[in-house]
JSON list of C-alpha atoms in Angstrom, two decimals:
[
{"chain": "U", "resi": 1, "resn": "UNK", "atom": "CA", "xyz": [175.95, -149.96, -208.15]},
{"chain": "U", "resi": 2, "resn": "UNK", "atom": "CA", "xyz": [176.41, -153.28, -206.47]},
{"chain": "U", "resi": 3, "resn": "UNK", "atom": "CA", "xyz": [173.47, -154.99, -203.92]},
{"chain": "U", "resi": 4, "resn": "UNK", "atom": "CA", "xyz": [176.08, -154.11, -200.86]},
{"chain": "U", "resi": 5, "resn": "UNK", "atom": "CA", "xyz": [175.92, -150.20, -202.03]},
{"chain": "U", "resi": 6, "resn": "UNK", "atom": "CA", "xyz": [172.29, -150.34, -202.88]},
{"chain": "U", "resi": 7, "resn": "UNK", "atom": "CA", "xyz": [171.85, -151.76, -199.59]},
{"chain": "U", "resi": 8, "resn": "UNK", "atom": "CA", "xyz": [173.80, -149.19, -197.37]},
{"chain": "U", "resi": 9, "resn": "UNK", "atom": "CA", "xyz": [171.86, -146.55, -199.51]},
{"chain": "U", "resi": 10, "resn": "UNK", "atom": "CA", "xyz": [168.50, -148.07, -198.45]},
{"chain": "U", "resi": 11, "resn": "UNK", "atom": "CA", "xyz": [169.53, -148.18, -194.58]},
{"chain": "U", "resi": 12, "resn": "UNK", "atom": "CA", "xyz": [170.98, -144.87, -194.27]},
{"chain": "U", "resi": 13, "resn": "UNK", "atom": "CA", "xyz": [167.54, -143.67, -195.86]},
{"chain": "U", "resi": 14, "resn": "UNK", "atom": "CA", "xyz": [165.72, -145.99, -193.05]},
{"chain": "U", "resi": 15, "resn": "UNK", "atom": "CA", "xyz": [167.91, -144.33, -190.71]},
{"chain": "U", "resi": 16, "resn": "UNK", "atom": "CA", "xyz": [167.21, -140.78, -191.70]},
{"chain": "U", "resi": 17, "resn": "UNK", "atom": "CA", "xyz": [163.16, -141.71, -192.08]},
{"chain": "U", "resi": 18, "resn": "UNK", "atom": "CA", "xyz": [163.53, -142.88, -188.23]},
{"chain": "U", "resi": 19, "resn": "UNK", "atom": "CA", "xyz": [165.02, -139.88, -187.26]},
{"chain": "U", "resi": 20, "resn": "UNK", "atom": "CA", "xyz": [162.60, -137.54, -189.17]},
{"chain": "U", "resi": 21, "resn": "UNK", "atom": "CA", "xyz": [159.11, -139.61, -187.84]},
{"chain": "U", "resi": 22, "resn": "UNK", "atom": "CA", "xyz": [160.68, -139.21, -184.43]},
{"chain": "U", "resi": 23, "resn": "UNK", "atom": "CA", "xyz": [161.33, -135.60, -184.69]},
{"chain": "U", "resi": 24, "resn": "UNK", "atom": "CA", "xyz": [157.98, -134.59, -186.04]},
{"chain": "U", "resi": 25, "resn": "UNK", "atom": "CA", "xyz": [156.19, -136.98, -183.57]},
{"chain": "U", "resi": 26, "resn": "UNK", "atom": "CA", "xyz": [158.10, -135.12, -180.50]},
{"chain": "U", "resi": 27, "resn": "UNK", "atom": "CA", "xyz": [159.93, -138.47, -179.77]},
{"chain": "U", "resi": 28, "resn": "UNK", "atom": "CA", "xyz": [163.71, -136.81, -180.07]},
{"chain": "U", "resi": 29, "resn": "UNK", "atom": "CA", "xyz": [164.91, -133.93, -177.99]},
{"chain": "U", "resi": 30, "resn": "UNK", "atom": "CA", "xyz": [162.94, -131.95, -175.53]},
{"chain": "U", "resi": 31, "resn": "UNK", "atom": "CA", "xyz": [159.27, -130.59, -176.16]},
{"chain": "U", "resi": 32, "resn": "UNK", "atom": "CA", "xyz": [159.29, -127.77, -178.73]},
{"chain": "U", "resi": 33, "resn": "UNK", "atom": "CA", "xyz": [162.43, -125.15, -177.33]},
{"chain": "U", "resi": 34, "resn": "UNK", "atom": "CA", "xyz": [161.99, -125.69, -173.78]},
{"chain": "U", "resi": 35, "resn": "UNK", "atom": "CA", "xyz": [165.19, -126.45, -172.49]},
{"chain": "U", "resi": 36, "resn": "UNK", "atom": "CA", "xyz": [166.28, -126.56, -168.66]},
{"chain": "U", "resi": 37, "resn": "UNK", "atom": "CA", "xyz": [168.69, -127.46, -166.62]},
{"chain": "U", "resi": 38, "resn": "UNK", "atom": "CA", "xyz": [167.96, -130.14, -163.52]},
{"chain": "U", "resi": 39, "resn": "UNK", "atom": "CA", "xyz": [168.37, -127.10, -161.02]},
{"chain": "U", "resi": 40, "resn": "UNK", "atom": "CA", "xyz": [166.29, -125.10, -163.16]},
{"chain": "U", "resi": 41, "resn": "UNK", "atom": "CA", "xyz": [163.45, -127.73, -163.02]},
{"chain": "U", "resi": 42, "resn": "UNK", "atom": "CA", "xyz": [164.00, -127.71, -159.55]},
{"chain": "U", "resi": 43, "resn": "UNK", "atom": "CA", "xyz": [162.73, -124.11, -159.01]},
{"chain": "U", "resi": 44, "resn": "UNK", "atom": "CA", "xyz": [159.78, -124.75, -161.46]},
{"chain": "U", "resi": 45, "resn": "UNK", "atom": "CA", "xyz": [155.99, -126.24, -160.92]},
{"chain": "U", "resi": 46, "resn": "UNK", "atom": "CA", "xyz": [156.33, -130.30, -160.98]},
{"chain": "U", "resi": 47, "resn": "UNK", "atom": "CA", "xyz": [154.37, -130.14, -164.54]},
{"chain": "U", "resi": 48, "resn": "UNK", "atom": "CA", "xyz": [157.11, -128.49, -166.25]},
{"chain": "U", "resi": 49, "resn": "UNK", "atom": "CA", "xyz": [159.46, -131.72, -165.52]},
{"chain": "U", "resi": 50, "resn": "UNK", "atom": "CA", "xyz": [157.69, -133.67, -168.22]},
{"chain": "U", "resi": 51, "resn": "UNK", "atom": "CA", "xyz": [157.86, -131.09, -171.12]},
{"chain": "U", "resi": 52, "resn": "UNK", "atom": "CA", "xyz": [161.42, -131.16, -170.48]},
{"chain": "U", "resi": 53, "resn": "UNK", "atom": "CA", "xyz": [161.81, -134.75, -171.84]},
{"chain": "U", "resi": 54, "resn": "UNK", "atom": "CA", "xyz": [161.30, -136.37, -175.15]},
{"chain": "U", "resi": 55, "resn": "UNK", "atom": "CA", "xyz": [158.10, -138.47, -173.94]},
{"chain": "U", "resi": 56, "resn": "UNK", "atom": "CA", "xyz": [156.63, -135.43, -172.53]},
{"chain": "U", "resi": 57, "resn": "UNK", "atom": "CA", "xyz": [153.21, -136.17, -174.75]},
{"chain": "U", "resi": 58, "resn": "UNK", "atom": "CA", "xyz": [153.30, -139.61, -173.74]},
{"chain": "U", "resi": 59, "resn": "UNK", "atom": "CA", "xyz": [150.08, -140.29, -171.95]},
{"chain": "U", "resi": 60, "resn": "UNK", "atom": "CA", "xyz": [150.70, -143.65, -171.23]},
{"chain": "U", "resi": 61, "resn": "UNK", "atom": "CA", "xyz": [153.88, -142.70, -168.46]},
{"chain": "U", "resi": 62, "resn": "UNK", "atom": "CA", "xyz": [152.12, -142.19, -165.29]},
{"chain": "U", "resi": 63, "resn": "UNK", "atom": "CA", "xyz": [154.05, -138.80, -164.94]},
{"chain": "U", "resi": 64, "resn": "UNK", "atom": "CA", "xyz": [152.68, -137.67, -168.18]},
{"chain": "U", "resi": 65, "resn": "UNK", "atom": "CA", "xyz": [149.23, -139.19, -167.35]},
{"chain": "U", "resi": 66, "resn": "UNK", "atom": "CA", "xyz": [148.88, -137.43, -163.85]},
{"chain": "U", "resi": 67, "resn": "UNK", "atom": "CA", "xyz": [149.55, -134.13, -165.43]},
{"chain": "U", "resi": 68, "resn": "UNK", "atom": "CA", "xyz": [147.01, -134.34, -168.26]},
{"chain": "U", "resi": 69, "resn": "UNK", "atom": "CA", "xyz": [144.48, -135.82, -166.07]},
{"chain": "U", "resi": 70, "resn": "UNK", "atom": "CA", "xyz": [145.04, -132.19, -164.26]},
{"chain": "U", "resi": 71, "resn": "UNK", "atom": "CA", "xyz": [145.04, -129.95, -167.31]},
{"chain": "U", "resi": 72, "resn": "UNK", "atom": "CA", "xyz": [143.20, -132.13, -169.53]},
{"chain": "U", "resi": 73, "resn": "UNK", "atom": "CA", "xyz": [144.30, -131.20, -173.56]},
{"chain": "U", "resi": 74, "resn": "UNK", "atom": "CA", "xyz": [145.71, -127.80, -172.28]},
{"chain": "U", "resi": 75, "resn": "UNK", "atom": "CA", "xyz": [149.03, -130.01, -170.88]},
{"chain": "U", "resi": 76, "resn": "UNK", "atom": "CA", "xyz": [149.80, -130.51, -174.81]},
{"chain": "U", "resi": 77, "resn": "UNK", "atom": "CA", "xyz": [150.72, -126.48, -174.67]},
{"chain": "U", "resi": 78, "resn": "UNK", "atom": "CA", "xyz": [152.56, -126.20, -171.20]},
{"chain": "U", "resi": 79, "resn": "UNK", "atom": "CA", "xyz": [156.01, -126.18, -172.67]},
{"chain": "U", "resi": 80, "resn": "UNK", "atom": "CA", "xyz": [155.45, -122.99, -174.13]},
{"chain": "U", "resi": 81, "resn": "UNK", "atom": "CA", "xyz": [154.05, -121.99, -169.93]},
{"chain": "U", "resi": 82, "resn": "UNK", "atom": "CA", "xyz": [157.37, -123.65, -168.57]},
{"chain": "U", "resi": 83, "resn": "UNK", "atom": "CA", "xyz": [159.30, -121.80, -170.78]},
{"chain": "U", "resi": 84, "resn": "UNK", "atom": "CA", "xyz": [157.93, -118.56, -170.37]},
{"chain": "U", "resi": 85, "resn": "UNK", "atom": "CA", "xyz": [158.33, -119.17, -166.10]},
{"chain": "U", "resi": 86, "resn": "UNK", "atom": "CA", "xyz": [161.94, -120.20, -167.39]},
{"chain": "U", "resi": 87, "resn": "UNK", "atom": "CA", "xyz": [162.72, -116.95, -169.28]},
{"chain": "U", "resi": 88, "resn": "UNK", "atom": "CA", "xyz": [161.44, -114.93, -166.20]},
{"chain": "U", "resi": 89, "resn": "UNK", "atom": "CA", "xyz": [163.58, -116.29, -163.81]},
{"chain": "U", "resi": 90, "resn": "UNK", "atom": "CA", "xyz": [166.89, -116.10, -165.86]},
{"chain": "U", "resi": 91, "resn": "UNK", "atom": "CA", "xyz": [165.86, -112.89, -167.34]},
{"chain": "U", "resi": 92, "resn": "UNK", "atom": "CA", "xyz": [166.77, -110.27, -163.64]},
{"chain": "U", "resi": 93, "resn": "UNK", "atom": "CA", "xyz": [169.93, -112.32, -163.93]},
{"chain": "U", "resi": 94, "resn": "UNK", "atom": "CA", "xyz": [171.26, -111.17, -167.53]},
{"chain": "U", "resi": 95, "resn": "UNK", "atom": "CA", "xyz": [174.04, -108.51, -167.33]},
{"chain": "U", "resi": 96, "resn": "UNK", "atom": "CA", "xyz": [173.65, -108.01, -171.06]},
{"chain": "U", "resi": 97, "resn": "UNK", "atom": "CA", "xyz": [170.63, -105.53, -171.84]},
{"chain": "U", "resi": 98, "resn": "UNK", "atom": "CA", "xyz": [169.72, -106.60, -175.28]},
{"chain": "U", "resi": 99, "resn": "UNK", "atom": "CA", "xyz": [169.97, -110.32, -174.28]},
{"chain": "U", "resi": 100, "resn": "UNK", "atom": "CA", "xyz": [167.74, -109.38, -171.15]},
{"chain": "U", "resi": 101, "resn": "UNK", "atom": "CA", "xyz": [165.08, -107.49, -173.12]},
{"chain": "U", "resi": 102, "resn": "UNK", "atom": "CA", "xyz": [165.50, -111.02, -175.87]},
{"chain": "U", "resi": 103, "resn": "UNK", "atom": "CA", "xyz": [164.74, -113.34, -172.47]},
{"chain": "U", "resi": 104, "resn": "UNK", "atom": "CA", "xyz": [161.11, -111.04, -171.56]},
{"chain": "U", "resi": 105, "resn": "UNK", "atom": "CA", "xyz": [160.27, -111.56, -175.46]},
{"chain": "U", "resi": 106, "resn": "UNK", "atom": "CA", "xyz": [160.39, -115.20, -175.40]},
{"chain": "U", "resi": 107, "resn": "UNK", "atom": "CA", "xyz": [158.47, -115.01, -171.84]},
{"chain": "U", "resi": 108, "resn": "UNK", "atom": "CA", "xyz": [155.95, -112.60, -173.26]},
{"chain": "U", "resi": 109, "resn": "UNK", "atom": "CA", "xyz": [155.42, -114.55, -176.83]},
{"chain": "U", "resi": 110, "resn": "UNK", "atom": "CA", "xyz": [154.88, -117.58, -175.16]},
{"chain": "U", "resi": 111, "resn": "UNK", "atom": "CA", "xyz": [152.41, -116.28, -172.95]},
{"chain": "U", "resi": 112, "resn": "UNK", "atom": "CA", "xyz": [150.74, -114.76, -175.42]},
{"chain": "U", "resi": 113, "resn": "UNK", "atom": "CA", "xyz": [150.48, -118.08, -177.27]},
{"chain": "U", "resi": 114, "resn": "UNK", "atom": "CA", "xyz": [149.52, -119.93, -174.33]},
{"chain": "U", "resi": 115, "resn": "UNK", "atom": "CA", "xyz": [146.45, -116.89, -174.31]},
{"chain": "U", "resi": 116, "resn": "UNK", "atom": "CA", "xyz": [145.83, -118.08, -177.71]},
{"chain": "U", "resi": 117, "resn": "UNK", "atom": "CA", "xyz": [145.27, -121.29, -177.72]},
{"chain": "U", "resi": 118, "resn": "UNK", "atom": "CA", "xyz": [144.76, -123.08, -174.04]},
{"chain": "U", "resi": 119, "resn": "UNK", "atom": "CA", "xyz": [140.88, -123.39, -173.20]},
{"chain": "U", "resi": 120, "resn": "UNK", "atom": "CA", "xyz": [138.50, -121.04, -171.34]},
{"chain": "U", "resi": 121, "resn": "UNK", "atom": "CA", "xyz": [138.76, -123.35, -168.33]},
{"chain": "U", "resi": 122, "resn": "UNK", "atom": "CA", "xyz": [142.50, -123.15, -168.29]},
{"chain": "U", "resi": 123, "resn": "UNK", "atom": "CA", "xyz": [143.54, -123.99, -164.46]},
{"chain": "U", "resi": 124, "resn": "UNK", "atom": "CA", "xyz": [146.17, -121.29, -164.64]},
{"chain": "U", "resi": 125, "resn": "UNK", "atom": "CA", "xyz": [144.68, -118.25, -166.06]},
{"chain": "U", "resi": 126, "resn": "UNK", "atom": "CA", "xyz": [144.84, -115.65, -162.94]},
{"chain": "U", "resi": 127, "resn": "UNK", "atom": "CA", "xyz": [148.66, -117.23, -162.73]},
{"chain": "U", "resi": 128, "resn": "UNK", "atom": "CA", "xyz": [149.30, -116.60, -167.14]},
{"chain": "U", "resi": 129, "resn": "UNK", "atom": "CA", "xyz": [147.96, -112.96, -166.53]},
{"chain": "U", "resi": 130, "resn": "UNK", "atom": "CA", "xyz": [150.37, -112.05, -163.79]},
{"chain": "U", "resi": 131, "resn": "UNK", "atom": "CA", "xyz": [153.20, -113.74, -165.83]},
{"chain": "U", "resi": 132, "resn": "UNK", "atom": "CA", "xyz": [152.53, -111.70, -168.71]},
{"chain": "U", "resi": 133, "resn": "UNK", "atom": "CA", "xyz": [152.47, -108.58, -166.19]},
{"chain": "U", "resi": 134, "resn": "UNK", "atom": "CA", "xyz": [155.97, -109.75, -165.44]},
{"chain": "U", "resi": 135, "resn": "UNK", "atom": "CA", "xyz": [157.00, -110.08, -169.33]},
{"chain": "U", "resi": 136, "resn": "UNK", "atom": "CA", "xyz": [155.61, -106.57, -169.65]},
{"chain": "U", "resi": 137, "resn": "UNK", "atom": "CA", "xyz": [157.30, -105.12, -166.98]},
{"chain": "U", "resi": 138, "resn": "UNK", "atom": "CA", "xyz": [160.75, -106.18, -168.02]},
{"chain": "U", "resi": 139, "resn": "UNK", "atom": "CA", "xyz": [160.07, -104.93, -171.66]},
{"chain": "U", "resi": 140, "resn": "UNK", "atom": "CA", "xyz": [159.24, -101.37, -170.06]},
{"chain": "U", "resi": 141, "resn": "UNK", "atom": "CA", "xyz": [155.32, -101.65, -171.00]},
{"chain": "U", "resi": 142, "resn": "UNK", "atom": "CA", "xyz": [153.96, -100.52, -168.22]},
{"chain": "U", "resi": 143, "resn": "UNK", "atom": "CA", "xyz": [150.49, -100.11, -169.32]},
{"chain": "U", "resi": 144, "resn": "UNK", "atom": "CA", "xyz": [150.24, -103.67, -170.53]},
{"chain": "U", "resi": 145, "resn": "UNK", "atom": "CA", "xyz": [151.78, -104.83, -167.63]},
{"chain": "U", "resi": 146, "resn": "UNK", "atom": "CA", "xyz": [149.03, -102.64, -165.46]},
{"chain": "U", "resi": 147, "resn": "UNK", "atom": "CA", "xyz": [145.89, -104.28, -167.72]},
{"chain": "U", "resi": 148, "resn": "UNK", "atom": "CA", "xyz": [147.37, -107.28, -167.52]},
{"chain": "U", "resi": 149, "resn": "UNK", "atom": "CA", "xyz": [147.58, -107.60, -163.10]},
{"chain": "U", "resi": 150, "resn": "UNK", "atom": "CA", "xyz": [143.98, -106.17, -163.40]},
{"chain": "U", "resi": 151, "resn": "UNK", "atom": "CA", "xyz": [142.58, -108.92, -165.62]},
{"chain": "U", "resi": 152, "resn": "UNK", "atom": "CA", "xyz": [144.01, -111.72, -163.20]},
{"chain": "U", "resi": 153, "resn": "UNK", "atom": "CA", "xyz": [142.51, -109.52, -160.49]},
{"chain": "U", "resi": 154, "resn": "UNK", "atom": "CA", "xyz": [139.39, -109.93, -162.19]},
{"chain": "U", "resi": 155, "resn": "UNK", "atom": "CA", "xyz": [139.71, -113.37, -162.30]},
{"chain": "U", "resi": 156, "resn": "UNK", "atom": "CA", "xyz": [140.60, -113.94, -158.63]},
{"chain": "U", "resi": 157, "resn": "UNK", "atom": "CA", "xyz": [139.78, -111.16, -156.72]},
{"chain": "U", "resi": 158, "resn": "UNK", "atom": "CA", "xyz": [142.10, -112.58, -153.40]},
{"chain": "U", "resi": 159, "resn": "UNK", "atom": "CA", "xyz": [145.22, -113.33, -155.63]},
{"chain": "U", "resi": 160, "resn": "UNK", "atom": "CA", "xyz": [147.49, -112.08, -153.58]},
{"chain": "U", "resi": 161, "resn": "UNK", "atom": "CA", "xyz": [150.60, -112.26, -155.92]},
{"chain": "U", "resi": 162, "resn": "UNK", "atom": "CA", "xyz": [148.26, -110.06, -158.74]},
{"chain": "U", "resi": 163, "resn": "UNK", "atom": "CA", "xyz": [147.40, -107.59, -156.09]},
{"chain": "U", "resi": 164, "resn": "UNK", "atom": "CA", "xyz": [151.06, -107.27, -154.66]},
{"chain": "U", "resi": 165, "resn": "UNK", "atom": "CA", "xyz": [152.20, -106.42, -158.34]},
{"chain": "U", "resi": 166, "resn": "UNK", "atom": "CA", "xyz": [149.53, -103.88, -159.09]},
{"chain": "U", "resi": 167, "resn": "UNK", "atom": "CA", "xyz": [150.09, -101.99, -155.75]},
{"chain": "U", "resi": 168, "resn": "UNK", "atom": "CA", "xyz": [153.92, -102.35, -156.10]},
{"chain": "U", "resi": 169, "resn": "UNK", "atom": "CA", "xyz": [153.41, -100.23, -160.00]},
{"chain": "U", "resi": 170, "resn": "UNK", "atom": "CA", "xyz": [151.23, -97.67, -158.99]},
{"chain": "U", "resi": 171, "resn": "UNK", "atom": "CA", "xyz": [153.27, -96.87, -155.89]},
{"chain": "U", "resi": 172, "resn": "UNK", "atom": "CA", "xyz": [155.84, -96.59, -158.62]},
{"chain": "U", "resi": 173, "resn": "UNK", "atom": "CA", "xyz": [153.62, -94.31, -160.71]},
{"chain": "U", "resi": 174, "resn": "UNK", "atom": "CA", "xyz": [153.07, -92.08, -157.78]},
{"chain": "U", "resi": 175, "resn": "UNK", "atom": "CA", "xyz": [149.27, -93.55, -157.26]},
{"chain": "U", "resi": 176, "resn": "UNK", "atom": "CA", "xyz": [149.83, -94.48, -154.18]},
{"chain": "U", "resi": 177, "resn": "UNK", "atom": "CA", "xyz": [145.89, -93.91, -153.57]},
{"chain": "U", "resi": 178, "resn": "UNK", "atom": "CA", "xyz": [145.52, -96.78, -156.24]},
{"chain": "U", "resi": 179, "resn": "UNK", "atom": "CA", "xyz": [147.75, -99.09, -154.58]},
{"chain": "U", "resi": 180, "resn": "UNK", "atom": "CA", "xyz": [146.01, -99.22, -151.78]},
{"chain": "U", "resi": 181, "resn": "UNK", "atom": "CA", "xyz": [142.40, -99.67, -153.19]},
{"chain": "U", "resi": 182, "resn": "UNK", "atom": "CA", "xyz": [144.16, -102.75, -154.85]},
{"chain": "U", "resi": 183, "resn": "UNK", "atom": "CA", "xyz": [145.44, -104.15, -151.44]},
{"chain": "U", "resi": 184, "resn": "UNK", "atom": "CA", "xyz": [142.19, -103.25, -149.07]},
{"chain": "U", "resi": 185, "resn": "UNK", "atom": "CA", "xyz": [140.11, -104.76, -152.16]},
{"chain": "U", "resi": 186, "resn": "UNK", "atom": "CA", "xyz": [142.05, -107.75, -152.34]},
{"chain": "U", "resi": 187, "resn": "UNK", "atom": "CA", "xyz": [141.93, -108.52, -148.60]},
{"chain": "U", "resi": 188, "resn": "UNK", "atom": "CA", "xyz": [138.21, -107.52, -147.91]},
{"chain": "U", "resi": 189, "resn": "UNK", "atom": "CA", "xyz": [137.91, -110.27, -150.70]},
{"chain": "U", "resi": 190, "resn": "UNK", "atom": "CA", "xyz": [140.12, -112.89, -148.17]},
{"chain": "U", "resi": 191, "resn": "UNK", "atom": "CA", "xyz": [143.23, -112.62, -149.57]},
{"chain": "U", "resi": 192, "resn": "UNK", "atom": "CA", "xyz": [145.47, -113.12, -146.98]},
{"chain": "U", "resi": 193, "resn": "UNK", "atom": "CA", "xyz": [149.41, -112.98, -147.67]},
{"chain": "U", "resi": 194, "resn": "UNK", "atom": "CA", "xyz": [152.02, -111.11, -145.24]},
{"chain": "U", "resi": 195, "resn": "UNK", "atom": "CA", "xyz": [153.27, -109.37, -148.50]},
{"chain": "U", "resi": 196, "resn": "UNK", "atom": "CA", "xyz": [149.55, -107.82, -148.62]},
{"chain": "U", "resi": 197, "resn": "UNK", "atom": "CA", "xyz": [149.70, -106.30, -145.06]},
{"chain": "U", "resi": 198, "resn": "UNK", "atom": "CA", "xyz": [153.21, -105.16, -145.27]},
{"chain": "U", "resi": 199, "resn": "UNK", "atom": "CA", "xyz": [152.59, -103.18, -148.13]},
{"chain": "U", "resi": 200, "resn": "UNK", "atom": "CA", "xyz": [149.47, -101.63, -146.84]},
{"chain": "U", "resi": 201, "resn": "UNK", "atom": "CA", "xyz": [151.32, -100.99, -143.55]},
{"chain": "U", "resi": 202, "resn": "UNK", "atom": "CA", "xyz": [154.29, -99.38, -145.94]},
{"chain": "U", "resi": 203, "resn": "UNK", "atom": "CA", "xyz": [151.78, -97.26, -147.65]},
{"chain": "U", "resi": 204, "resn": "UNK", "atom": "CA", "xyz": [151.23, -95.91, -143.93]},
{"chain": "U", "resi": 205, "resn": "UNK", "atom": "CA", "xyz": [154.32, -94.98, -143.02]},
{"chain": "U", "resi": 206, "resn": "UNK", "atom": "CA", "xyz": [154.85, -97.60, -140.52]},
{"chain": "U", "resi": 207, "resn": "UNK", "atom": "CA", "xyz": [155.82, -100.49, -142.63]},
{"chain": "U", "resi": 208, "resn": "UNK", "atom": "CA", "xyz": [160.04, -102.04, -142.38]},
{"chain": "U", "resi": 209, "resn": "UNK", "atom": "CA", "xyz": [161.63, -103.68, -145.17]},
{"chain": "U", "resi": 210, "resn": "UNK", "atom": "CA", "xyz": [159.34, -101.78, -147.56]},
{"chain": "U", "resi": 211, "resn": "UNK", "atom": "CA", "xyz": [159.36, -102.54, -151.69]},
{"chain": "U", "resi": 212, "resn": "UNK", "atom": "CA", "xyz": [161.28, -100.33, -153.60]},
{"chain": "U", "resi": 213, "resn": "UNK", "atom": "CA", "xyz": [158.69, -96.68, -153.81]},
{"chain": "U", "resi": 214, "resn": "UNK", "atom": "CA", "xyz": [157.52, -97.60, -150.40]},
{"chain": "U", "resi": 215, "resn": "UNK", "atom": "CA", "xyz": [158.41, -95.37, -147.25]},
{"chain": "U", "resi": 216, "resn": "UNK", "atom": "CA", "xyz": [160.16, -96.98, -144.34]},
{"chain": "U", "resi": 217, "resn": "UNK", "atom": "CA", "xyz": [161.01, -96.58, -141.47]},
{"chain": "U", "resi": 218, "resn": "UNK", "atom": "CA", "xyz": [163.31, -99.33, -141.57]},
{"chain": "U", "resi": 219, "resn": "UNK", "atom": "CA", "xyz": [165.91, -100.80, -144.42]},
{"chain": "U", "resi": 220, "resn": "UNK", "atom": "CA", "xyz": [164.25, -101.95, -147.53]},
{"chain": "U", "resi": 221, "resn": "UNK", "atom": "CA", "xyz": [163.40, -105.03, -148.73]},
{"chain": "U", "resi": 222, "resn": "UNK", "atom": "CA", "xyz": [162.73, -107.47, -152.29]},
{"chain": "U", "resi": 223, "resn": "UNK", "atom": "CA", "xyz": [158.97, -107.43, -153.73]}
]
């Protein structure tokens, strides 16, 4: 082979070594498979912007910086948060059941990773149990979904989004006793949320634009 080929052998290899380092150091492509689009990002927490983008692990870009100075090491996982928040937002929007049910496994693997591996004093946890409640939910696992609200009750006892969710599945149970020790616990313990009050009010009988389960005595409304 002549020093020209052995020479355009030896670069492609440099190329393909490049390529490869970058890869493996998370300096091509997006972070892991979280992939949105700049609408998407929009609607999602201003952390998630970062993990969308090759240099999302680069500490030394002030909008990789901020966030880690936030989350400390736990902003190394968020992609895998981000996605999940990703999948349950597209997921309602799926026509297709089996692709639907595919979307809430991604959310709920991802959460359950994030579970895994972020630490104890994880910012988000009340916010990662509800999320899961949601992944559970749209997989038809109630009872997970249940356990789950109650754990980020547990955690923060006015959550207001947590307490919403549990009400809004025993109502659907036909507990509607349960639903509202869940909302009268959560604001005696200063949640304070509209939702809260308008489900309590719904649970009365005198509630309008009640969640689905609810009576009404006007049209219904969304969660």
């Amino acid at each position: 082979m002549s020093y020209e080929g052995n020479a355009n052998t030896a670069g492609v290899r440099a190329v393909l070594t490049l390529v490869v380092s970058l890869i493996v150091s998370g300096e091509a492509g997006a972070i892991g498979k979280f992939r949105a689009t700049p609408a998407e990002l929009r609607l999602l927490p201003a952390y998630c912007a970062p993990r969308a983008q090759p240099w999302g692990n680069d500490s030394s870009r002030p909008e990789v910086r901020r966030w880690f100075q936030v989350f400390g090491k736990d902003y190394v996982h968020m992609h895998h948060y981000c996605l999940a928040m990703l999948k349950l937002r597209r997921a309602p929007m799926i026509a297709d059941a089996r692709e639907r049910r595919a979307a809430y496994v991604v959310a709920r693997n991802n959460l359950l990773y994030m579970e895994k591996n972020v630490s104890r004093g994880f910012l988000l946890w009340p916010e990662l149990k509800v999320l899961l409640a949601e992944a559970y939910r749209g997989l038809g696992d109630r009872a997970r979904a249940v356990a789950a609200a109650q754990q980020a009750l547990a955690l923060k006892p006015d959550y207001a989004r947590a307490a919403a969710f549990l009400a809004d599945e025993w109502v659907e149970m036909g507990r509607p006793e349960e639903a509202r020790r869940v909302l009268e616990g959560a604001i005696k313990r200063g949640a304070r949320a509209r939702s809260l009050a308008r489900r309590l009010a719904c649970l009365e009988g005198r509630g309008r634009r009640c969640p689905a389960g609810y009576r009404s005595n006007g049209s219904r409304g969304g969660r």
